[in-house]
Coordinates of C-alpha atoms in Angstrom, one line a residue:
Chain A
M1 CA -20.4 -26.6 -72.9
K2 CA -18.4 -25.4 -76.2
H3 CA -21.7 -23.6 -77.3
N4 CA -21.9 -21.8 -73.9
T5 CA -18.7 -20.2 -74.0
S6 CA -19.1 -19.0 -77.7
I7 CA -22.4 -17.2 -76.8
R8 CA -20.2 -15.6 -74.2
R9 CA -17.7 -14.7 -75.7
K10 CA -19.9 -13.0 -78.6
R11 CA -21.8 -11.2 -75.8
L12 CA -18.3 -10.1 -74.5
Y13 CA -17.5 -8.5 -78.4
I14 CA -21.3 -6.9 -78.4
T15 CA -20.3 -5.3 -75.2
I16 CA -17.0 -3.8 -76.2
L17 CA -18.3 -2.9 -79.5
K18 CA -20.6 -1.1 -77.3
Y19 CA -18.5 0.9 -75.5
C20 CA -16.3 1.7 -78.4
V21 CA -19.2 3.5 -80.4
L22 CA -20.5 5.3 -77.1
I23 CA -16.7 6.7 -76.0
L24 CA -16.4 7.7 -79.8
I25 CA -19.6 9.6 -79.8
S26 CA -19.0 10.9 -76.2
L27 CA -15.5 12.5 -77.4
L28 CA -16.9 13.8 -80.8
L29 CA -19.6 15.5 -78.6
L30 CA -17.4 16.7 -75.7
F31 CA -14.6 18.0 -77.9
P32 CA -16.4 21.5 -79.4
F33 CA -16.3 21.9 -75.4
Y34 CA -12.5 21.0 -74.7
W35 CA -11.6 23.0 -77.8
M36 CA -13.7 26.2 -76.7
V37 CA -12.3 26.3 -73.4
I38 CA -8.7 25.3 -74.5
T39 CA -9.0 28.1 -77.3
S40 CA -10.4 30.7 -74.7
L41 CA -7.3 30.1 -72.7
K42 CA -4.6 30.6 -75.0
S43 CA -3.3 34.0 -76.0
S44 CA -3.7 36.3 -79.1
T45 CA -0.1 35.0 -80.6
Q46 CA -1.1 31.1 -79.8
I47 CA -4.0 31.1 -82.2
F48 CA -2.4 31.8 -85.2
V49 CA 0.5 29.1 -84.3
F50 CA 0.0 26.2 -86.9
P51 CA -0.7 23.6 -86.5
P52 CA -2.8 24.4 -83.5
E53 CA -1.6 23.2 -80.4
L54 CA -4.0 20.4 -79.3
F55 CA -2.3 20.6 -75.5
P56 CA -1.2 24.2 -75.2
R57 CA 1.9 24.7 -73.1
H58 CA 1.1 28.3 -71.4
I59 CA -2.2 29.1 -70.9
T60 CA -3.5 32.5 -69.4
F61 CA -6.8 33.9 -68.4
E62 CA -6.3 37.5 -69.5
N63 CA -8.5 37.1 -72.8
F64 CA -11.4 37.2 -69.9
T65 CA -10.2 40.5 -68.5
E66 CA -9.8 41.7 -71.8
L67 CA -13.3 40.3 -72.5
F68 CA -14.8 42.5 -69.9
N69 CA -13.6 45.5 -71.6
H70 CA -14.9 44.7 -74.9
M71 CA -18.6 43.3 -73.8
K72 CA -20.7 43.9 -71.0
F73 CA -20.9 40.3 -70.2
F74 CA -22.1 41.1 -66.7
R75 CA -24.9 43.1 -68.1
Y76 CA -26.0 40.0 -70.6
L77 CA -25.4 37.5 -67.8
W78 CA -28.1 39.5 -65.6
N79 CA -30.6 40.4 -68.4
S80 CA -30.7 36.6 -68.8
L81 CA -31.2 35.5 -65.3
L82 CA -33.7 38.1 -64.8
V83 CA -35.8 37.2 -67.8
S84 CA -35.4 33.3 -67.3
C85 CA -36.6 33.9 -63.7
V86 CA -39.2 35.9 -64.3
N87 CA -40.8 34.0 -66.7
S88 CA -40.5 30.4 -64.9
F89 CA -42.2 31.9 -62.0
F90 CA -45.1 33.7 -63.4
I91 CA -45.3 30.7 -65.9
V92 CA -45.9 28.2 -62.6
L93 CA -47.9 31.2 -61.0
I94 CA -50.1 31.6 -63.8
S95 CA -50.4 28.0 -65.7
G96 CA -50.6 26.6 -62.0
I97 CA -53.7 28.6 -61.1
T98 CA -55.3 27.7 -64.7
A99 CA -54.1 24.5 -64.5
Y100 CA -56.2 23.9 -61.3
A101 CA -59.5 25.7 -62.6
F102 CA -59.5 23.4 -65.5
A103 CA -58.5 20.0 -63.8
K104 CA -60.9 20.3 -60.6
I105 CA -63.9 23.0 -61.0
R106 CA -66.4 21.6 -63.0
F107 CA -67.2 24.5 -65.1
A108 CA -69.3 24.6 -68.3
G109 CA -67.4 24.8 -71.8
R110 CA -63.8 23.3 -70.0
N111 CA -63.0 20.6 -72.1
I112 CA -63.8 23.4 -75.4
I113 CA -61.6 26.0 -73.7
F114 CA -58.4 24.1 -72.8
I115 CA -58.6 22.6 -76.3
F116 CA -58.7 26.4 -77.5
F117 CA -55.8 26.9 -75.2
L118 CA -53.7 23.5 -76.5
A119 CA -53.8 25.0 -80.1
G120 CA -51.5 27.1 -78.8
L121 CA -48.9 24.8 -79.0
M122 CA -49.0 24.4 -82.7
V123 CA -47.5 28.0 -83.1
P124 CA -44.4 28.3 -83.1
V125 CA -42.8 31.7 -81.4
E126 CA -40.8 32.5 -84.9
V127 CA -44.4 32.7 -87.1
I128 CA -45.7 35.2 -85.0
T129 CA -42.3 36.9 -84.1
V130 CA -43.0 39.5 -86.9
P131 CA -46.7 40.6 -86.4
L132 CA -45.9 40.4 -82.2
Y133 CA -43.0 42.7 -82.7
F134 CA -45.6 45.4 -85.0
M135 CA -48.0 44.6 -81.6
L136 CA -45.3 45.3 -79.2
G137 CA -44.2 48.6 -81.5
K138 CA -47.3 50.1 -81.1
I139 CA -47.2 50.1 -77.1
G140 CA -43.8 50.7 -77.1
W141 CA -42.5 47.7 -75.6
V142 CA -39.7 46.9 -78.6
D143 CA -36.4 47.0 -76.5
K144 CA -37.7 46.5 -73.8
L145 CA -37.1 43.1 -71.4
R146 CA -41.1 42.3 -71.0
S147 CA -40.7 41.9 -75.0
L148 CA -39.5 38.6 -74.0
M149 CA -41.3 38.4 -70.5
V150 CA -45.1 39.0 -71.6
P151 CA -45.8 37.3 -74.5
T152 CA -44.0 33.9 -73.1
I153 CA -45.6 33.9 -70.2
F154 CA -49.1 33.9 -71.5
G155 CA -48.1 32.5 -75.0
S156 CA -46.1 29.3 -75.8
G157 CA -44.2 28.9 -72.4
G158 CA -47.5 29.7 -70.4
V159 CA -49.5 26.9 -72.3
F160 CA -46.5 24.3 -72.4
G161 CA -46.7 24.8 -68.2
L162 CA -50.7 24.4 -68.5
F163 CA -50.5 21.0 -69.8
I164 CA -47.6 19.7 -67.8
L165 CA -49.7 21.0 -64.7
R166 CA -53.1 20.0 -65.8
Q167 CA -52.0 16.6 -66.5
F168 CA -50.7 16.5 -62.9
F169 CA -53.5 17.8 -61.0
I170 CA -55.9 15.5 -62.3
T171 CA -54.5 12.7 -60.3
I172 CA -54.7 14.8 -57.6
P173 CA -58.1 13.2 -55.6
D174 CA -60.7 15.2 -55.7
D175 CA -61.1 14.2 -51.7
L176 CA -58.8 16.0 -50.8
C177 CA -59.7 19.5 -52.4
E178 CA -63.3 19.2 -51.2
A179 CA -62.5 18.5 -47.5
A180 CA -60.4 21.8 -47.7
R181 CA -63.3 23.1 -49.5
I182 CA -65.8 22.3 -46.4
D183 CA -63.0 23.3 -43.8
G184 CA -63.5 26.7 -45.6
C185 CA -60.6 27.0 -47.9
S186 CA -60.9 29.0 -50.6
H187 CA -59.8 28.1 -54.2
L188 CA -56.7 29.8 -54.5
G189 CA -55.9 28.8 -50.8
I190 CA -56.2 25.2 -52.3
V191 CA -54.1 25.7 -54.9
F192 CA -51.3 27.3 -53.2
R193 CA -51.6 25.3 -49.6
I194 CA -52.6 21.7 -51.2
V195 CA -52.1 21.2 -54.9
M196 CA -48.6 22.7 -55.6
P197 CA -46.8 22.0 -52.8
M198 CA -48.1 18.3 -53.6
A199 CA -46.9 19.0 -57.4
K200 CA -43.1 19.8 -56.7
S201 CA -42.0 17.5 -59.3
A202 CA -44.4 18.4 -62.5
I203 CA -43.4 22.2 -61.3
A204 CA -39.9 21.3 -61.5
T205 CA -40.3 19.7 -64.8
V206 CA -41.9 23.1 -65.7
V207 CA -38.9 25.5 -64.4
I208 CA -36.6 23.2 -65.8
F209 CA -38.1 23.2 -69.5
T210 CA -38.4 27.3 -69.2
F211 CA -35.6 28.4 -67.5
A212 CA -33.5 26.4 -70.2
N213 CA -35.9 27.8 -72.8
C214 CA -35.5 31.5 -72.2
W215 CA -31.9 31.4 -71.6
N216 CA -31.1 29.7 -75.0
E217 CA -33.7 31.9 -76.8
F218 CA -32.3 33.5 -79.8
F219 CA -34.5 34.4 -82.4
Q220 CA -36.9 37.2 -80.6
P221 CA -34.1 38.9 -78.4
L222 CA -32.4 39.0 -81.9
I223 CA -35.3 40.9 -83.3
F224 CA -37.3 42.7 -80.1
L225 CA -33.9 44.1 -78.2
S226 CA -31.9 46.9 -80.2
S227 CA -30.0 48.4 -77.6
Q228 CA -26.4 46.1 -76.0
S229 CA -27.3 47.0 -72.4
N230 CA -30.6 45.0 -72.8
Y231 CA -29.1 42.0 -75.1
T232 CA -29.3 38.4 -73.4
L233 CA -26.3 36.1 -73.2
P234 CA -27.1 34.7 -76.4
L235 CA -27.4 37.8 -78.4
G236 CA -24.8 39.2 -76.6
L237 CA -22.9 36.5 -78.0
A238 CA -23.5 36.3 -81.2
M239 CA -23.2 40.0 -81.8
F240 CA -19.7 39.6 -80.6
S241 CA -18.6 36.8 -82.5
D242 CA -20.0 38.9 -85.5
E243 CA -17.5 41.8 -84.6
G244 CA -14.8 39.7 -83.2
G245 CA -14.0 38.6 -86.5
T246 CA -11.0 36.4 -86.3
K247 CA -10.1 37.0 -82.4
W248 CA -11.4 33.7 -82.0
H249 CA -9.3 33.7 -78.3
L250 CA -11.8 36.5 -77.3
V251 CA -14.8 34.8 -78.9
M252 CA -14.1 31.3 -77.4
A253 CA -13.7 33.2 -74.2
A254 CA -17.2 34.7 -74.4
S255 CA -18.8 31.2 -75.4
T256 CA -17.0 29.8 -72.3
L257 CA -18.9 32.2 -70.2
A258 CA -22.4 31.7 -71.9
T259 CA -21.9 28.0 -72.0
I260 CA -20.8 27.5 -68.0
P261 CA -23.7 28.8 -66.2
L262 CA -26.5 26.4 -67.5
L263 CA -24.7 23.4 -67.8
T264 CA -23.6 23.6 -64.2
V265 CA -26.9 23.7 -63.3
F266 CA -27.7 21.0 -65.8
Y267 CA -24.9 18.6 -64.3
M268 CA -26.3 19.3 -60.4
C269 CA -29.5 17.6 -61.6
Q270 CA -29.3 16.2 -64.5
D271 CA -31.6 13.3 -64.5
K272 CA -34.5 15.7 -63.5
F273 CA -33.2 17.8 -66.5
I274 CA -33.2 15.5 -69.0
D275 CA -36.7 14.0 -68.0
S276 CA -38.1 17.5 -68.2
M277 CA -36.5 18.1 -71.6
A278 CA -37.9 14.9 -72.9
M279 CA -41.6 15.3 -71.1
S280 CA -41.3 18.2 -74.0
G281 CA -40.9 16.1 -76.5
I282 CA -43.5 13.2 -75.7
K283 CA -45.8 15.9 -74.7
Chain B
M1 CA -81.8 20.3 -54.3
E2 CA -79.8 23.5 -55.8
R3 CA -78.7 25.9 -52.9
K4 CA -79.1 29.5 -53.6
R5 CA -77.1 32.5 -52.2
R6 CA -77.0 35.7 -53.8
G7 CA -79.3 34.5 -56.3
L8 CA -77.0 32.4 -57.9
T9 CA -77.8 28.3 -58.6
L10 CA -74.6 26.3 -57.1
K11 CA -73.9 25.7 -61.1
Q12 CA -74.0 29.2 -61.7
R13 CA -71.3 29.9 -58.7
T14 CA -69.0 27.3 -59.8
N15 CA -69.2 28.4 -63.7
L16 CA -68.1 31.9 -62.2
T17 CA -65.4 31.0 -60.3
G18 CA -63.7 28.9 -62.8
Y19 CA -63.8 31.5 -65.6
A20 CA -62.7 33.9 -62.6
M21 CA -59.6 31.4 -62.2
I22 CA -58.8 31.0 -66.0
S23 CA -59.4 34.5 -67.1
P24 CA -56.2 35.7 -66.1
M25 CA -54.5 33.0 -68.5
A26 CA -57.2 33.7 -71.1
I27 CA -57.0 37.5 -71.5
G28 CA -53.2 37.0 -72.0
Y29 CA -53.2 34.2 -74.0
I30 CA -56.1 36.1 -76.5
L31 CA -53.7 39.2 -76.5
F32 CA -50.2 37.3 -77.2
M33 CA -51.1 34.6 -79.3
I34 CA -54.2 34.5 -81.1
T35 CA -54.0 38.3 -81.8
P36 CA -50.4 38.0 -83.3
V37 CA -51.8 34.8 -85.3
V38 CA -54.8 37.1 -86.6
V39 CA -52.6 40.2 -87.3
M40 CA -50.2 37.8 -89.0
I41 CA -52.6 36.8 -91.6
Y42 CA -53.9 40.4 -91.6
L43 CA -50.4 41.9 -92.5
S44 CA -49.8 39.2 -94.9
M45 CA -52.2 40.5 -97.2
T46 CA -51.1 44.3 -97.0
S47 CA -48.3 45.9 -98.6
Y48 CA -46.6 46.9 -95.4
T49 CA -43.0 48.2 -95.2
L50 CA -41.3 50.3 -93.3
L51 CA -41.9 53.5 -95.2
K52 CA -45.4 52.9 -96.3
P53 CA -48.7 52.0 -93.5
P54 CA -50.7 48.8 -94.0
K55 CA -52.5 48.7 -97.1
F56 CA -54.9 45.9 -98.2
I57 CA -53.4 44.3 -101.4
G58 CA -55.6 40.8 -100.9
L59 CA -53.2 38.2 -101.7
D60 CA -50.6 39.6 -104.1
N61 CA -48.0 38.6 -101.4
Y62 CA -48.6 34.8 -101.8
V63 CA -48.8 35.4 -105.7
K64 CA -45.7 36.9 -105.6
L65 CA -44.2 34.3 -103.5
F66 CA -45.0 31.3 -105.0
T67 CA -44.8 32.6 -109.1
N68 CA -42.4 35.2 -108.9
D69 CA -39.9 34.8 -106.1
P70 CA -36.6 32.8 -106.9
T71 CA -35.4 33.6 -103.2
F72 CA -38.4 32.2 -101.8
L73 CA -38.1 28.7 -104.0
D74 CA -34.7 28.6 -102.9
T75 CA -35.5 28.9 -99.5
A76 CA -38.2 26.2 -99.4
W77 CA -36.0 24.0 -101.4
N78 CA -33.1 24.3 -98.9
T79 CA -35.7 23.6 -96.0
V80 CA -36.6 20.4 -97.6
Y81 CA -33.3 19.5 -98.9
F82 CA -31.9 20.1 -94.8
T83 CA -34.6 17.8 -93.8
L84 CA -34.2 15.1 -96.0
L85 CA -30.7 15.2 -94.9
F86 CA -31.4 15.6 -91.2
V87 CA -34.4 13.5 -90.3
P88 CA -33.1 10.1 -91.9
L89 CA -29.7 10.3 -90.1
N90 CA -31.0 11.4 -86.7
M91 CA -33.5 8.9 -86.8
L92 CA -31.3 6.0 -87.6
I93 CA -28.5 7.2 -85.4
C94 CA -30.8 8.0 -82.4
L95 CA -32.3 4.5 -82.9
G96 CA -29.1 2.9 -82.9
L97 CA -28.0 4.9 -80.0
A98 CA -31.6 3.8 -77.7
L99 CA -30.9 0.5 -78.5
L100 CA -26.9 0.6 -77.0
M101 CA -28.2 2.1 -74.3
Y102 CA -31.7 1.0 -73.1
K103 CA -30.5 -1.9 -70.9
N104 CA -28.9 -1.1 -67.8
F105 CA -25.1 -1.3 -67.8
K106 CA -21.9 0.5 -66.4
G107 CA -21.9 4.0 -67.2
V108 CA -25.4 4.4 -69.1
G109 CA -26.2 7.7 -67.0
F110 CA -22.8 9.0 -67.7
F111 CA -23.3 8.4 -71.9
R112 CA -26.9 9.8 -71.4
T113 CA -25.7 12.7 -69.6
I114 CA -22.7 13.7 -71.9
L115 CA -24.9 12.9 -75.1
F116 CA -27.4 15.5 -73.3
T117 CA -25.0 18.3 -72.9
P118 CA -24.5 19.8 -76.3
Y119 CA -29.0 20.0 -76.1
V120 CA -28.6 21.7 -73.2
T121 CA -26.2 24.5 -74.7
S122 CA -27.3 27.5 -76.4
M123 CA -27.2 27.1 -80.5
V124 CA -25.3 30.2 -80.9
A125 CA -22.5 29.3 -78.6
W126 CA -22.3 25.6 -80.2
A127 CA -22.4 27.0 -84.0
I128 CA -19.6 29.9 -83.2
V129 CA -17.2 26.7 -82.2
W130 CA -18.0 24.6 -85.3
K131 CA -17.6 27.5 -87.4
Y132 CA -14.4 27.8 -85.5
L133 CA -13.9 24.3 -86.2
F134 CA -14.5 24.5 -90.2
Q135 CA -12.4 27.6 -90.2
T136 CA -10.4 27.1 -93.7
D137 CA -7.3 28.8 -92.7
N138 CA -5.6 26.7 -89.5
G139 CA -9.4 25.4 -88.5
L140 CA -9.1 21.9 -86.5
I141 CA -11.0 19.8 -88.9
N142 CA -8.6 21.1 -92.0
V143 CA -5.5 20.8 -90.3
V144 CA -6.8 16.8 -89.2
M145 CA -7.2 16.6 -92.6
G146 CA -3.6 17.6 -93.6
W147 CA -2.5 14.8 -91.2
F148 CA -3.9 12.5 -93.9
G149 CA -2.8 14.6 -96.7
L150 CA -6.1 15.9 -97.7
D151 CA -6.2 19.7 -99.2
P152 CA -7.9 22.0 -97.0
V153 CA -11.5 22.5 -97.9
N154 CA -13.2 26.2 -97.7
W155 CA -16.3 24.8 -95.7
L156 CA -18.1 27.9 -94.7
Y157 CA -18.4 30.1 -97.9
N158 CA -19.1 27.2 -100.2
E159 CA -22.8 26.8 -101.6
K160 CA -22.3 22.9 -101.6
A161 CA -21.4 22.8 -98.3
A162 CA -23.5 25.2 -96.1
I163 CA -26.5 23.3 -96.0
P164 CA -24.6 19.7 -95.2
I165 CA -22.6 21.3 -92.1
S166 CA -25.2 23.3 -90.6
V167 CA -27.1 19.3 -90.7
V168 CA -23.9 18.1 -89.2
V169 CA -23.7 20.7 -86.8
T170 CA -27.5 20.6 -85.6
L171 CA -27.6 16.6 -85.8
L172 CA -24.5 16.5 -83.1
K173 CA -26.6 18.8 -80.5
G174 CA -29.8 17.3 -81.0
L175 CA -28.8 13.4 -80.2
G176 CA -29.4 13.1 -77.0
M177 CA -33.5 14.1 -77.3
N178 CA -34.8 11.3 -79.7
T179 CA -32.2 8.8 -78.1
V180 CA -34.5 9.4 -74.6
I181 CA -37.5 9.4 -75.9
F182 CA -36.7 6.1 -77.6
I183 CA -35.0 4.2 -74.8
S184 CA -38.4 5.5 -73.2
A185 CA -40.3 3.4 -75.9
L186 CA -37.6 0.8 -76.0
M187 CA -37.9 0.0 -72.0
D188 CA -41.9 -0.2 -72.5
V189 CA -41.8 -3.5 -74.6
P190 CA -42.7 -6.1 -72.1
Q191 CA -39.6 -8.3 -72.0
I192 CA -42.0 -11.6 -71.8
Y193 CA -42.1 -10.9 -75.7
Y194 CA -38.8 -11.1 -76.2
E195 CA -38.7 -14.2 -74.3
A196 CA -41.7 -16.2 -75.9
A197 CA -39.9 -15.4 -79.7
S198 CA -36.8 -16.9 -78.3
L199 CA -38.1 -19.7 -77.4
D200 CA -39.6 -19.9 -80.8
G201 CA -36.2 -20.0 -82.2
A202 CA -36.4 -16.2 -83.4
G203 CA -33.0 -14.2 -84.3
S204 CA -31.9 -11.1 -82.6
W205 CA -32.8 -9.6 -86.2
S206 CA -36.5 -11.2 -86.8
R207 CA -37.0 -10.0 -82.5
F208 CA -36.1 -6.6 -83.9
K209 CA -38.2 -6.1 -86.8
N210 CA -41.2 -8.0 -85.8
I211 CA -41.5 -6.9 -81.7
T212 CA -39.5 -4.0 -81.4
L213 CA -40.3 -2.1 -84.4
P214 CA -44.1 -2.4 -83.9
M215 CA -43.7 -1.9 -80.7
I216 CA -42.1 1.1 -80.6
S217 CA -43.8 2.7 -84.1
Q218 CA -45.9 5.1 -82.1
S219 CA -42.6 6.9 -80.6
I220 CA -40.8 6.5 -83.6
F221 CA -43.4 8.6 -85.8
L222 CA -44.3 11.1 -83.0
A223 CA -40.6 12.1 -82.8
L224 CA -40.4 11.7 -86.7
I225 CA -42.9 14.7 -86.4
L226 CA -41.3 16.6 -84.1
T227 CA -38.3 16.4 -85.9
I228 CA -39.4 17.4 -88.8
I229 CA -41.4 20.5 -87.2
G230 CA -37.7 21.1 -86.0
C231 CA -36.0 21.3 -89.2
F232 CA -38.6 23.9 -90.4
K233 CA -37.8 26.0 -87.8
V234 CA -34.0 25.9 -87.7
F235 CA -32.3 29.5 -87.5
A236 CA -29.3 30.3 -84.9
Q237 CA -26.9 28.1 -86.6
I238 CA -27.9 29.5 -90.1
Y239 CA -27.8 32.9 -88.7
V240 CA -24.1 32.0 -87.0
M241 CA -22.5 30.2 -89.6
S242 CA -23.5 31.3 -92.9
K243 CA -25.6 34.2 -92.6
G244 CA -28.0 32.7 -95.2
G245 CA -24.7 32.5 -98.2
P246 CA -22.9 32.2 -100.0
A247 CA -25.8 34.1 -101.9
T248 CA -28.5 32.5 -100.8
S249 CA -27.6 28.7 -100.9
S250 CA -28.4 28.3 -97.0
Y251 CA -31.5 30.6 -96.8
V252 CA -34.1 28.9 -94.6
F253 CA -38.0 29.5 -94.0
V254 CA -37.3 31.8 -90.5
Y255 CA -33.9 33.0 -92.1
Y256 CA -36.1 34.4 -94.9
I257 CA -38.8 35.6 -92.6
Y258 CA -35.9 37.4 -90.6
V259 CA -34.3 39.0 -93.4
T260 CA -37.6 40.3 -95.7
A261 CA -38.9 41.9 -91.9
F262 CA -35.4 43.0 -90.9
R263 CA -32.9 43.9 -93.4
Y264 CA -35.5 44.7 -96.3
F265 CA -38.3 45.8 -93.7
K266 CA -41.2 44.3 -95.8
F267 CA -43.2 43.6 -92.9
G268 CA -46.4 42.5 -95.1
Y269 CA -44.6 40.2 -97.1
A270 CA -42.5 38.5 -94.2
S271 CA -45.8 38.1 -92.3
A272 CA -47.3 35.9 -95.8
I273 CA -43.8 34.3 -95.5
S274 CA -44.6 33.4 -91.8
T275 CA -48.2 32.4 -92.8
V276 CA -46.8 29.8 -94.9
L277 CA -44.7 28.3 -92.3
F278 CA -47.6 28.4 -90.4
L279 CA -49.6 26.3 -91.9
I280 CA -47.0 23.7 -92.5
I281 CA -46.4 23.0 -89.3
L282 CA -49.7 23.2 -88.3
V283 CA -50.5 20.3 -91.0
L284 CA -47.6 18.4 -89.8
T285 CA -48.9 19.0 -85.7
A286 CA -52.5 18.3 -86.8
I287 CA -51.1 15.1 -88.8
Q288 CA -49.7 14.1 -85.2
W289 CA -52.5 14.7 -82.9
A290 CA -54.8 12.4 -85.5
V291 CA -52.4 9.9 -85.2
R292 CA -52.2 10.0 -81.3
K293 CA -56.1 10.3 -80.4
K294 CA -56.1 7.0 -82.9
W295 CA -53.6 5.5 -80.6
V296 CA -54.9 6.7 -77.3
F297 CA -58.4 5.1 -78.1
Y298 CA -56.6 2.1 -79.2
E299 CA -54.7 1.7 -76.0
T300 CA -57.4 1.9 -73.6

C-alpha cells in the first residue's frame, strides 16, 4: 500500500513538472507575438518610455493607418496571395498529372526518370538562385512576379508535389483506373474524375506546404524583385524595417499585419497543417 | 497477342501516353531545375561581373576561394560554428519535448500548436521582433536584466554575440518541427517492449537507453541530417538582425553568396560559392538517402 502511494506521488510530481516545462516554453514562444502586437498598439512617444510598459495603459490604432501611408501593404498582401495561390494551383495540377503517369502507366524507363525528378529534392533554392537570376535576366523575367512562380512550379515545389502525390496515387487500386478505361474514360479524365477526388488529403498536404513556403519565402523575392509594387509581404516587411529604423511602433504594426493572415489559416486547420509540414521533414 | 492500331503496338502506345503526360513537367524541370545547376557550374568557371561578360577562367575562382579569400574562411567557420551550436541544442530540446508530449494528456494538442506557431511565422517577422527585444537601449531583454542588477549588453553589434543570438532565434522558431518528427517516432515504438522490460525490472533510464533510443535512432539520424542542411541554408535571420556584421562576424554561406552577387556583382565568384554549398548539401543528402535505403530494405 505504502509503496503504491509513493509511486502515485512520484507520478504526480512528474506531471506537475511536465506542465511547468511546457507552460514555460509556451510563454517563451508566445511572448514575442504578444510584444509585437502590444508595441504596434503603442503611440510613438510610448515606445521611448523607460522602462517599457508591459501592459500599456493607452492603446491606439493610429500606427496602422499611418503604416498604410508608408508602405503599400495591400499591394504586398495581394502579391503574396497571388504567388502562393497560383503556385499551389499549378503544382497540384501539373505534378498531379505527372504523378498519375508515374503511378499508373507502365511506360518504359519510368523508374529511372522518376529518380531523375527526385534528384531535384537535393537542390536547395538558395543554391540555384544566382544562375536563375542570370537566366531570367536573359528572357526579361527579372522583377516580374512570374519569376517567383514558374521556377517554383517546375522546380522545388513541383518535385515535392510529385513525390507526395505519386506516393498516394500508388495506393489507389489499379482495377479502379482500368474499369474507367474500359468505360472509355481518357487518362486525363481518370486523373480529374477519379484519382484527384480520392486524393483530397494528399492534395491538401501539397497545397498547405506550397502555400506556406511561398508565403514566407524571402531569398528569391529579395533577389528577383526590385520595384516596390512587386514586393511580396516578407520582402516589403524587411525593406520597411531597414528604412523604419527606430520607428518600432510602425515596424511592429507591419510585422503584426504580415503575420496575421497565415497564422489565422494555421489556427483554423492546425492538425492538417502540422502533419503537412512534418511530412516534408519525414519525406 | 499484341493489338495493333495506327501501326503501334500496345506497349509503344503505353510508352507514348506516359511520355506525353510527364512531358510538361519534364520540360519545365529541365529548364528551371537542371539548367540552373549546369549554368551555375559553368558560371563558377568564369570571371563574370556586372561589367564583364562571362569569360572562361577554369578553376581560378575555386583556387581563390580556398587559398586567398579570408572572408570565405570566416563564412565557412561561421556556418560550422552555427551548426555546432544549433544542432545539439535543437536535437536535445526537441527530443526532451517529444518525450514529454508523446503520451496523450490534457492539453497536448494545445502545446503542439503553440510549439508550431513560430514555425509557421515568416522568419523575417520573427527575426524583426527579436531584433527589437535585443535592442541595447530599452530593448526588453536588457530591461529585464536590469531588474536583476545586470548591466545592459550590446547584443546586436557584437562580434561574439552575432552567431549565438541568431542560433537562439532560429532555435526557438524551429522547435516544433523536430519535436513532431520525434513524437511520431516515439508513438511507433511497440508498447509491448516496455512492458516486457518492466517485468524484467528495467528502470526508466535503462528502458530509454535500451529500447527507446535504438528504436527511434533512424528518425534521429534523418532529423539530424535535415537539421544540418537547414543550418547551411540560414539567411533571412542574418539579413534582418546583423546584415552579416559586425564586419564579417556573422557571414554565413547564403549571405556571402548574396553579398558577392548582388552587392559586388561578382556573379562568377558567387556561382563558385553556390557550387561549394551545393556539393556540401549533395553529400549530406546522399548520406541520408543511402542510410534510409538500407533501413527500408531492413524493414521489409
